[in-house]
């Protein structure tokens, strides 16, 4: 089973700044099958990025994903107060088990 | 509008059973794999089970294997999760989600709001 480790655990930034969230895999993720989700308080997760770098429908270009192999990054530029949420990475390259990272909490102060 | 809506959660005693349902609409149900993901109170996301678009292949996390059964009924556009031998550690909000394709595994592009399962005496 591929273990995903996200860092930092919590990130506190100001509006307009750039956030960089990391997701490291215990082994290489096949085909860069890595997705990112955002979960706002009291809401279901929402898909942001799939295939490590492709934006999901309706996701603004402030959100970008990069990386390959065992290291992946979600970058959010021009932070807005609504970006406060927990962000999860998920790998789907290792069948049949999929795994999620433990999450990074982003606070916009 | 693509939508999935869960139901069937509730309070159940340890060792008891519960069946969750997920009604899908706005897409051709049989063309997409589906999954159940749970979230214990204050915790992160944990994948529970998945099923291919045809229903011919099913997958389970080790934590629920042998106790939970996933199934789907294309005539009703509904996904199910039969949960038996429930334990306190199964207490969580259970999300149903649609995959981006028929095959497994994949990412999930539509999530429901979840149904709460509480296992307690």
PDB file of C-alpha atoms in Angstrom:
ATOM      1  CA  UNK A   1       0.000   0.000   0.000  1.00  0.00           C
ATOM      2  CA  UNK A   2       1.297   3.436  -0.927  1.00  0.00           C
ATOM      3  CA  UNK A   3       1.433   5.796   2.060  1.00  0.00           C
ATOM      4  CA  UNK A   4       0.981   9.497   1.319  1.00  0.00           C
ATOM      5  CA  UNK A   5       2.497  12.041   3.713  1.00  0.00           C
ATOM      6  CA  UNK A   6       1.358  15.646   3.451  1.00  0.00           C
ATOM      7  CA  UNK A   7       3.227  18.651   4.775  1.00  0.00           C
ATOM      8  CA  UNK A   8       2.954  20.968   6.481  1.00  0.00           C
ATOM      9  CA  UNK A   9       0.187  19.898   8.815  1.00  0.00           C
ATOM     10  CA  UNK A  10      -1.090  23.452   9.085  1.00  0.00           C
ATOM     11  CA  UNK A  11      -0.292  26.485   6.979  1.00  0.00           C
ATOM     12  CA  UNK A  12      -1.267  30.019   7.975  1.00  0.00           C
ATOM     13  CA  UNK A  13      -0.984  32.710   5.302  1.00  0.00           C
ATOM     14  CA  UNK A  14      -2.431  36.083   4.390  1.00  0.00           C
ATOM     15  CA  UNK A  15      -4.750  36.972   1.511  1.00  0.00           C
ATOM     16  CA  UNK A  16      -2.844  37.463  -1.730  1.00  0.00           C
ATOM     17  CA  UNK A  17       0.049  35.199  -0.735  1.00  0.00           C
ATOM     18  CA  UNK A  18       0.994  31.889  -2.344  1.00  0.00           C
ATOM     19  CA  UNK A  19       0.499  28.519  -0.646  1.00  0.00           C
ATOM     20  CA  UNK A  20       2.668  25.496  -1.402  1.00  0.00           C
ATOM     21  CA  UNK A  21       1.383  22.135  -0.163  1.00  0.00           C
ATOM     22  CA  UNK A  22       3.450  18.958  -0.421  1.00  0.00           C
ATOM     23  CA  UNK A  23       2.429  15.319  -0.829  1.00  0.00           C
ATOM     24  CA  UNK A  24       5.130  12.632  -0.675  1.00  0.00           C
ATOM     25  CA  UNK A  25       4.504   9.002  -1.569  1.00  0.00           C
ATOM     26  CA  UNK A  26       6.224   5.996   0.002  1.00  0.00           C
ATOM     27  CA  UNK A  27       6.759   4.596  -3.505  1.00  0.00           C
ATOM     28  CA  UNK A  28       6.414   5.891  -7.022  1.00  0.00           C
ATOM     29  CA  UNK A  29       2.848   6.699  -8.104  1.00  0.00           C
ATOM     30  CA  UNK A  30       2.179   5.018 -11.446  1.00  0.00           C
ATOM     31  CA  UNK A  31       1.266   7.287 -14.338  1.00  0.00           C
ATOM     32  CA  UNK A  32       1.363  10.230 -11.886  1.00  0.00           C
ATOM     33  CA  UNK A  33      -2.149   9.236 -10.847  1.00  0.00           C
ATOM     34  CA  UNK A  34      -2.332  11.789  -8.059  1.00  0.00           C
ATOM     35  CA  UNK A  35      -5.349  13.945  -7.257  1.00  0.00           C
ATOM     36  CA  UNK A  36      -5.941  16.879  -4.914  1.00  0.00           C
ATOM     37  CA  UNK A  37      -9.183  17.709  -3.097  1.00  0.00           C
ATOM     38  CA  UNK A  38     -10.354  20.643  -1.022  1.00  0.00           C
ATOM     39  CA  UNK A  39     -12.716  20.160   1.905  1.00  0.00           C
ATOM     40  CA  UNK A  40     -14.257  23.245   3.437  1.00  0.00           C
ATOM     41  CA  UNK A  41     -15.749  22.983   6.955  1.00  0.00           C
ATOM     42  CA  UNK A  42     -19.011  21.071   6.940  1.00  0.00           C
ATOM     43  CA  UNK A  43     -18.766  20.255   3.251  1.00  0.00           C
ATOM     44  CA  UNK A  44     -17.873  17.250   1.123  1.00  0.00           C
ATOM     45  CA  UNK A  45     -14.469  17.087  -0.596  1.00  0.00           C
ATOM     46  CA  UNK A  46     -14.221  18.687  -4.033  1.00  0.00           C
ATOM     47  CA  UNK A  47     -11.828  17.584  -6.773  1.00  0.00           C
ATOM     48  CA  UNK A  48      -9.262  20.252  -7.659  1.00  0.00           C
ATOM     49  CA  UNK A  49      -6.499  18.465  -9.602  1.00  0.00           C
ATOM     50  CA  UNK A  50      -6.150  15.043 -11.233  1.00  0.00           C
ATOM     51  CA  UNK A  51      -3.274  13.384 -13.051  1.00  0.00           C
ATOM     52  CA  UNK A  52      -0.945  15.482 -10.870  1.00  0.00           C
ATOM     53  CA  UNK A  53      -1.424  18.652 -12.930  1.00  0.00           C
ATOM     54  CA  UNK A  54      -4.803  18.758 -14.707  1.00  0.00           C
ATOM     55  CA  UNK A  55      -7.391  21.128 -13.257  1.00  0.00           C
ATOM     56  CA  UNK A  56     -10.894  19.799 -12.715  1.00  0.00           C
ATOM     57  CA  UNK A  57     -13.886  21.506 -14.310  1.00  0.00           C
ATOM     58  CA  UNK A  58     -14.604  24.897 -12.782  1.00  0.00           C
ATOM     59  CA  UNK A  59     -11.354  25.181 -10.856  1.00  0.00           C
ATOM     60  CA  UNK A  60      -9.640  28.556 -11.381  1.00  0.00           C
ATOM     61  CA  UNK A  61      -6.080  28.763 -12.674  1.00  0.00           C
ATOM     62  CA  UNK A  62      -4.939  30.026  -9.258  1.00  0.00           C
ATOM     63  CA  UNK A  63      -4.721  26.310  -8.444  1.00  0.00           C
ATOM     64  CA  UNK A  64      -1.898  24.337 -10.024  1.00  0.00           C
ATOM     65  CA  UNK A  65      -0.443  20.906  -9.469  1.00  0.00           C
ATOM     66  CA  UNK A  66       3.004  19.594 -10.253  1.00  0.00           C
ATOM     67  CA  UNK A  67       5.362  16.748  -9.525  1.00  0.00           C
ATOM     68  CA  UNK A  68       5.977  13.144 -10.473  1.00  0.00           C
ATOM     69  CA  UNK A  69       7.114   9.854  -9.008  1.00  0.00           C
ATOM     70  CA  UNK A  70       7.057  10.277  -5.249  1.00  0.00           C
ATOM     71  CA  UNK A  71       6.846  14.056  -4.852  1.00  0.00           C
ATOM     72  CA  UNK A  72       3.861  16.228  -5.687  1.00  0.00           C
ATOM     73  CA  UNK A  73       2.899  19.838  -4.991  1.00  0.00           C
ATOM     74  CA  UNK A  74      -0.312  21.845  -4.957  1.00  0.00           C
ATOM     75  CA  UNK A  75       0.238  25.561  -5.387  1.00  0.00           C
ATOM     76  CA  UNK A  76      -2.478  28.127  -4.712  1.00  0.00           C
ATOM     77  CA  UNK A  77      -1.633  31.661  -5.794  1.00  0.00           C
ATOM     78  CA  UNK A  78      -3.430  34.868  -4.849  1.00  0.00           C
ATOM     79  CA  UNK A  79      -4.959  33.355  -1.707  1.00  0.00           C
ATOM     80  CA  UNK A  80      -8.532  34.341  -0.900  1.00  0.00           C
ATOM     81  CA  UNK A  81     -10.359  33.931   2.426  1.00  0.00           C
ATOM     82  CA  UNK A  82     -12.541  31.224   0.813  1.00  0.00           C
ATOM     83  CA  UNK A  83      -9.430  29.078   0.307  1.00  0.00           C
ATOM     84  CA  UNK A  84      -9.455  28.250   4.027  1.00  0.00           C
ATOM     85  CA  UNK A  85      -9.944  24.491   4.064  1.00  0.00           C
ATOM     86  CA  UNK A  86      -8.273  21.135   4.481  1.00  0.00           C
ATOM     87  CA  UNK A  87      -6.518  19.851   1.359  1.00  0.00           C
ATOM     88  CA  UNK A  88      -6.023  16.134   0.686  1.00  0.00           C
ATOM     89  CA  UNK A  89      -3.965  14.299  -1.885  1.00  0.00           C
ATOM     90  CA  UNK A  90      -5.053  10.881  -3.186  1.00  0.00           C
ATOM     91  CA  UNK A  91      -3.193   8.310  -5.250  1.00  0.00           C
ATOM     92  CA  UNK A  92      -5.001   6.047  -7.678  1.00  0.00           C
ATOM     93  CA  UNK A  93      -2.050   4.475  -9.452  1.00  0.00           C
ATOM     94  CA  UNK A  94      -1.780   1.387  -7.287  1.00  0.00           C
ATOM     95  CA  UNK A  95      -4.643  -1.018  -7.846  1.00  0.00           C
ATOM     96  CA  UNK A  96      -6.786  -1.979  -6.104  1.00  0.00           C
ATOM     97  CA  UNK A  97      -6.138   0.101  -2.996  1.00  0.00           C
ATOM     98  CA  UNK A  98      -6.389   3.857  -3.171  1.00  0.00           C
ATOM     99  CA  UNK A  99      -5.017   6.013  -0.374  1.00  0.00           C
ATOM    100  CA  UNK A 100      -5.404   9.556   0.888  1.00  0.00           C
ATOM    101  CA  UNK A 101      -2.880  11.743   2.631  1.00  0.00           C
ATOM    102  CA  UNK A 102      -3.685  12.904   6.148  1.00  0.00           C
ATOM    103  CA  UNK A 103      -4.466  16.433   4.971  1.00  0.00           C
ATOM    104  CA  UNK A 104      -3.025  19.943   5.243  1.00  0.00           C
ATOM    105  CA  UNK A 105      -5.093  22.625   6.962  1.00  0.00           C
ATOM    106  CA  UNK A 106      -4.782  25.996   5.253  1.00  0.00           C
ATOM    107  CA  UNK A 107      -5.772  29.032   7.282  1.00  0.00           C
ATOM    108  CA  UNK A 108      -6.140  32.439   5.675  1.00  0.00           C
ATOM    109  CA  UNK A 109      -5.680  35.035   8.392  1.00  0.00           C
TER     110      UNK A 109
ATOM    111  CA  UNK B   1     -26.687  18.189 -12.957  1.00  0.00           C
ATOM    112  CA  UNK B   2     -24.449  15.342 -11.843  1.00  0.00           C
ATOM    113  CA  UNK B   3     -25.450  14.408  -8.307  1.00  0.00           C
ATOM    114  CA  UNK B   4     -25.164  11.626  -5.740  1.00  0.00           C
ATOM    115  CA  UNK B   5     -27.225  11.543  -2.551  1.00  0.00           C
ATOM    116  CA  UNK B   6     -26.547   9.174   0.341  1.00  0.00           C
ATOM    117  CA  UNK B   7     -29.063   7.788   2.809  1.00  0.00           C
ATOM    118  CA  UNK B   8     -29.447   5.013   5.351  1.00  0.00           C
ATOM    119  CA  UNK B   9     -27.146   6.140   8.130  1.00  0.00           C
ATOM    120  CA  UNK B  10     -28.121   6.031  11.777  1.00  0.00           C
ATOM    121  CA  UNK B  11     -27.362   4.713  15.242  1.00  0.00           C
ATOM    122  CA  UNK B  12     -26.610   0.997  15.490  1.00  0.00           C
ATOM    123  CA  UNK B  13     -25.289  -1.191  18.282  1.00  0.00           C
ATOM    124  CA  UNK B  14     -21.893  -2.901  18.044  1.00  0.00           C
ATOM    125  CA  UNK B  15     -22.250  -6.116  16.079  1.00  0.00           C
ATOM    126  CA  UNK B  16     -25.266  -4.782  14.227  1.00  0.00           C
ATOM    127  CA  UNK B  17     -25.886  -4.168  10.527  1.00  0.00           C
ATOM    128  CA  UNK B  18     -26.820  -1.235   8.347  1.00  0.00           C
ATOM    129  CA  UNK B  19     -27.272  -0.706   4.605  1.00  0.00           C
ATOM    130  CA  UNK B  20     -26.321   2.591   3.025  1.00  0.00           C
ATOM    131  CA  UNK B  21     -27.722   3.745  -0.303  1.00  0.00           C
ATOM    132  CA  UNK B  22     -26.494   6.310  -2.800  1.00  0.00           C
ATOM    133  CA  UNK B  23     -28.891   7.582  -5.468  1.00  0.00           C
ATOM    134  CA  UNK B  24     -27.168   8.854  -8.595  1.00  0.00           C
ATOM    135  CA  UNK B  25     -28.542  11.226 -11.216  1.00  0.00           C
ATOM    136  CA  UNK B  26     -27.378  13.384 -14.103  1.00  0.00           C
ATOM    137  CA  UNK B  27     -25.018  10.811 -15.646  1.00  0.00           C
ATOM    138  CA  UNK B  28     -25.037   7.317 -17.175  1.00  0.00           C
ATOM    139  CA  UNK B  29     -24.592   5.349 -13.964  1.00  0.00           C
ATOM    140  CA  UNK B  30     -23.232   2.162 -15.498  1.00  0.00           C
ATOM    141  CA  UNK B  31     -20.401   4.011 -17.237  1.00  0.00           C
ATOM    142  CA  UNK B  32     -18.626   4.978 -14.029  1.00  0.00           C
ATOM    143  CA  UNK B  33     -16.988   3.272 -11.089  1.00  0.00           C
ATOM    144  CA  UNK B  34     -18.264   4.297  -7.679  1.00  0.00           C
ATOM    145  CA  UNK B  35     -16.806   4.347  -4.222  1.00  0.00           C
ATOM    146  CA  UNK B  36     -17.497   4.786  -0.513  1.00  0.00           C
ATOM    147  CA  UNK B  37     -15.132   6.952   1.536  1.00  0.00           C
ATOM    148  CA  UNK B  38     -15.580   7.618   5.238  1.00  0.00           C
ATOM    149  CA  UNK B  39     -14.472  10.310   7.638  1.00  0.00           C
ATOM    150  CA  UNK B  40     -14.438   9.748  11.373  1.00  0.00           C
ATOM    151  CA  UNK B  41     -15.251  12.825  13.482  1.00  0.00           C
ATOM    152  CA  UNK B  42     -12.394  15.319  13.272  1.00  0.00           C
ATOM    153  CA  UNK B  43     -10.288  12.967  11.155  1.00  0.00           C
ATOM    154  CA  UNK B  44      -9.172  12.628   7.544  1.00  0.00           C
ATOM    155  CA  UNK B  45     -10.573  10.707   4.592  1.00  0.00           C
ATOM    156  CA  UNK B  46     -10.411   6.901   4.564  1.00  0.00           C
ATOM    157  CA  UNK B  47     -11.243   4.885   1.454  1.00  0.00           C
ATOM    158  CA  UNK B  48     -13.664   2.041   2.276  1.00  0.00           C
ATOM    159  CA  UNK B  49     -14.744   0.269  -0.897  1.00  0.00           C
ATOM    160  CA  UNK B  50     -15.065   0.608  -4.665  1.00  0.00           C
ATOM    161  CA  UNK B  51     -16.907  -1.039  -7.538  1.00  0.00           C
ATOM    162  CA  UNK B  52     -16.347  -0.951 -11.280  1.00  0.00           C
ATOM    163  CA  UNK B  53     -18.895   0.510 -13.666  1.00  0.00           C
ATOM    164  CA  UNK B  54     -20.195  -2.911 -14.663  1.00  0.00           C
ATOM    165  CA  UNK B  55     -20.329  -4.093 -11.053  1.00  0.00           C
ATOM    166  CA  UNK B  56     -18.179  -7.052 -12.000  1.00  0.00           C
ATOM    167  CA  UNK B  57     -15.255  -6.054  -9.792  1.00  0.00           C
ATOM    168  CA  UNK B  58     -15.328  -4.951  -6.174  1.00  0.00           C
ATOM    169  CA  UNK B  59     -12.582  -3.697  -3.887  1.00  0.00           C
ATOM    170  CA  UNK B  60     -12.278  -3.246  -0.132  1.00  0.00           C
ATOM    171  CA  UNK B  61      -9.974  -1.688   2.416  1.00  0.00           C
ATOM    172  CA  UNK B  62      -8.465  -4.257   4.771  1.00  0.00           C
ATOM    173  CA  UNK B  63     -10.305  -2.627   7.684  1.00  0.00           C
ATOM    174  CA  UNK B  64     -13.717  -3.639   6.288  1.00  0.00           C
ATOM    175  CA  UNK B  65     -12.948  -6.718   4.193  1.00  0.00           C
ATOM    176  CA  UNK B  66     -15.245  -9.589   5.090  1.00  0.00           C
ATOM    177  CA  UNK B  67     -17.704  -7.309   6.913  1.00  0.00           C
ATOM    178  CA  UNK B  68     -18.846  -4.832   4.250  1.00  0.00           C
ATOM    179  CA  UNK B  69     -20.281  -5.553   0.796  1.00  0.00           C
ATOM    180  CA  UNK B  70     -20.555  -3.006  -1.998  1.00  0.00           C
ATOM    181  CA  UNK B  71     -23.053  -3.447  -4.811  1.00  0.00           C
ATOM    182  CA  UNK B  72     -24.877  -1.445  -7.450  1.00  0.00           C
ATOM    183  CA  UNK B  73     -28.225  -1.621  -9.246  1.00  0.00           C
ATOM    184  CA  UNK B  74     -28.100   0.049 -12.643  1.00  0.00           C
ATOM    185  CA  UNK B  75     -31.873  -0.236 -13.065  1.00  0.00           C
ATOM    186  CA  UNK B  76     -32.267   2.015 -10.019  1.00  0.00           C
ATOM    187  CA  UNK B  77     -29.100   4.106 -10.497  1.00  0.00           C
ATOM    188  CA  UNK B  78     -28.220   3.264  -6.922  1.00  0.00           C
ATOM    189  CA  UNK B  79     -25.059   2.241  -5.095  1.00  0.00           C
ATOM    190  CA  UNK B  80     -25.208   0.280  -1.849  1.00  0.00           C
ATOM    191  CA  UNK B  81     -22.965  -0.558   1.077  1.00  0.00           C
ATOM    192  CA  UNK B  82     -24.075  -3.423   3.300  1.00  0.00           C
ATOM    193  CA  UNK B  83     -22.279  -3.136   6.621  1.00  0.00           C
ATOM    194  CA  UNK B  84     -22.268  -6.091   9.012  1.00  0.00           C
ATOM    195  CA  UNK B  85     -20.521  -6.792  12.324  1.00  0.00           C
ATOM    196  CA  UNK B  86     -20.210  -3.079  12.936  1.00  0.00           C
ATOM    197  CA  UNK B  87     -17.650  -1.791  15.405  1.00  0.00           C
ATOM    198  CA  UNK B  88     -17.242   1.473  17.283  1.00  0.00           C
ATOM    199  CA  UNK B  89     -14.358   2.368  14.957  1.00  0.00           C
ATOM    200  CA  UNK B  90     -16.755   2.280  11.977  1.00  0.00           C
ATOM    201  CA  UNK B  91     -18.407   5.431  13.330  1.00  0.00           C
ATOM    202  CA  UNK B  92     -18.009   8.044  10.608  1.00  0.00           C
ATOM    203  CA  UNK B  93     -19.624  10.166   7.935  1.00  0.00           C
ATOM    204  CA  UNK B  94     -19.856   7.940   4.875  1.00  0.00           C
ATOM    205  CA  UNK B  95     -19.480   9.613   1.481  1.00  0.00           C
ATOM    206  CA  UNK B  96     -20.511   8.176  -1.853  1.00  0.00           C
ATOM    207  CA  UNK B  97     -18.475   9.411  -4.813  1.00  0.00           C
ATOM    208  CA  UNK B  98     -18.439   8.973  -8.587  1.00  0.00           C
ATOM    209  CA  UNK B  99     -15.203   8.059 -10.337  1.00  0.00           C
ATOM    210  CA  UNK B 100     -14.045   9.702 -13.538  1.00  0.00           C
ATOM    211  CA  UNK B 101     -14.274   6.467 -15.561  1.00  0.00           C
ATOM    212  CA  UNK B 102     -15.624   2.918 -15.500  1.00  0.00           C
ATOM    213  CA  UNK B 103     -12.373   1.214 -14.514  1.00  0.00           C
ATOM    214  CA  UNK B 104     -10.784   1.054 -11.075  1.00  0.00           C
ATOM    215  CA  UNK B 105      -9.021   2.827  -9.465  1.00  0.00           C
ATOM    216  CA  UNK B 106      -9.441   6.491 -10.422  1.00  0.00           C
ATOM    217  CA  UNK B 107     -10.096   9.936  -9.010  1.00  0.00           C
ATOM    218  CA  UNK B 108     -13.521  11.045  -7.802  1.00  0.00           C
ATOM    219  CA  UNK B 109     -15.217  14.022  -9.428  1.00  0.00           C
ATOM    220  CA  UNK B 110     -18.588  14.123  -7.689  1.00  0.00           C
ATOM    221  CA  UNK B 111     -19.231  13.591  -3.977  1.00  0.00           C
ATOM    222  CA  UNK B 112     -22.409  13.457  -1.935  1.00  0.00           C
ATOM    223  CA  UNK B 113     -22.918  15.245   1.364  1.00  0.00           C
ATOM    224  CA  UNK B 114     -22.535  12.045   3.346  1.00  0.00           C
ATOM    225  CA  UNK B 115     -24.626   9.977   5.733  1.00  0.00           C
ATOM    226  CA  UNK B 116     -23.639   9.573   9.379  1.00  0.00           C
ATOM    227  CA  UNK B 117     -23.156   6.133  10.895  1.00  0.00           C
ATOM    228  CA  UNK B 118     -22.809   5.910  14.663  1.00  0.00           C
ATOM    229  CA  UNK B 119     -21.941   2.586  16.270  1.00  0.00           C
ATOM    230  CA  UNK B 120     -22.615   2.708  19.989  1.00  0.00           C
ATOM    231  CA  UNK B 121     -24.443   0.837  22.717  1.00  0.00           C
TER     232      UNK B 121
END
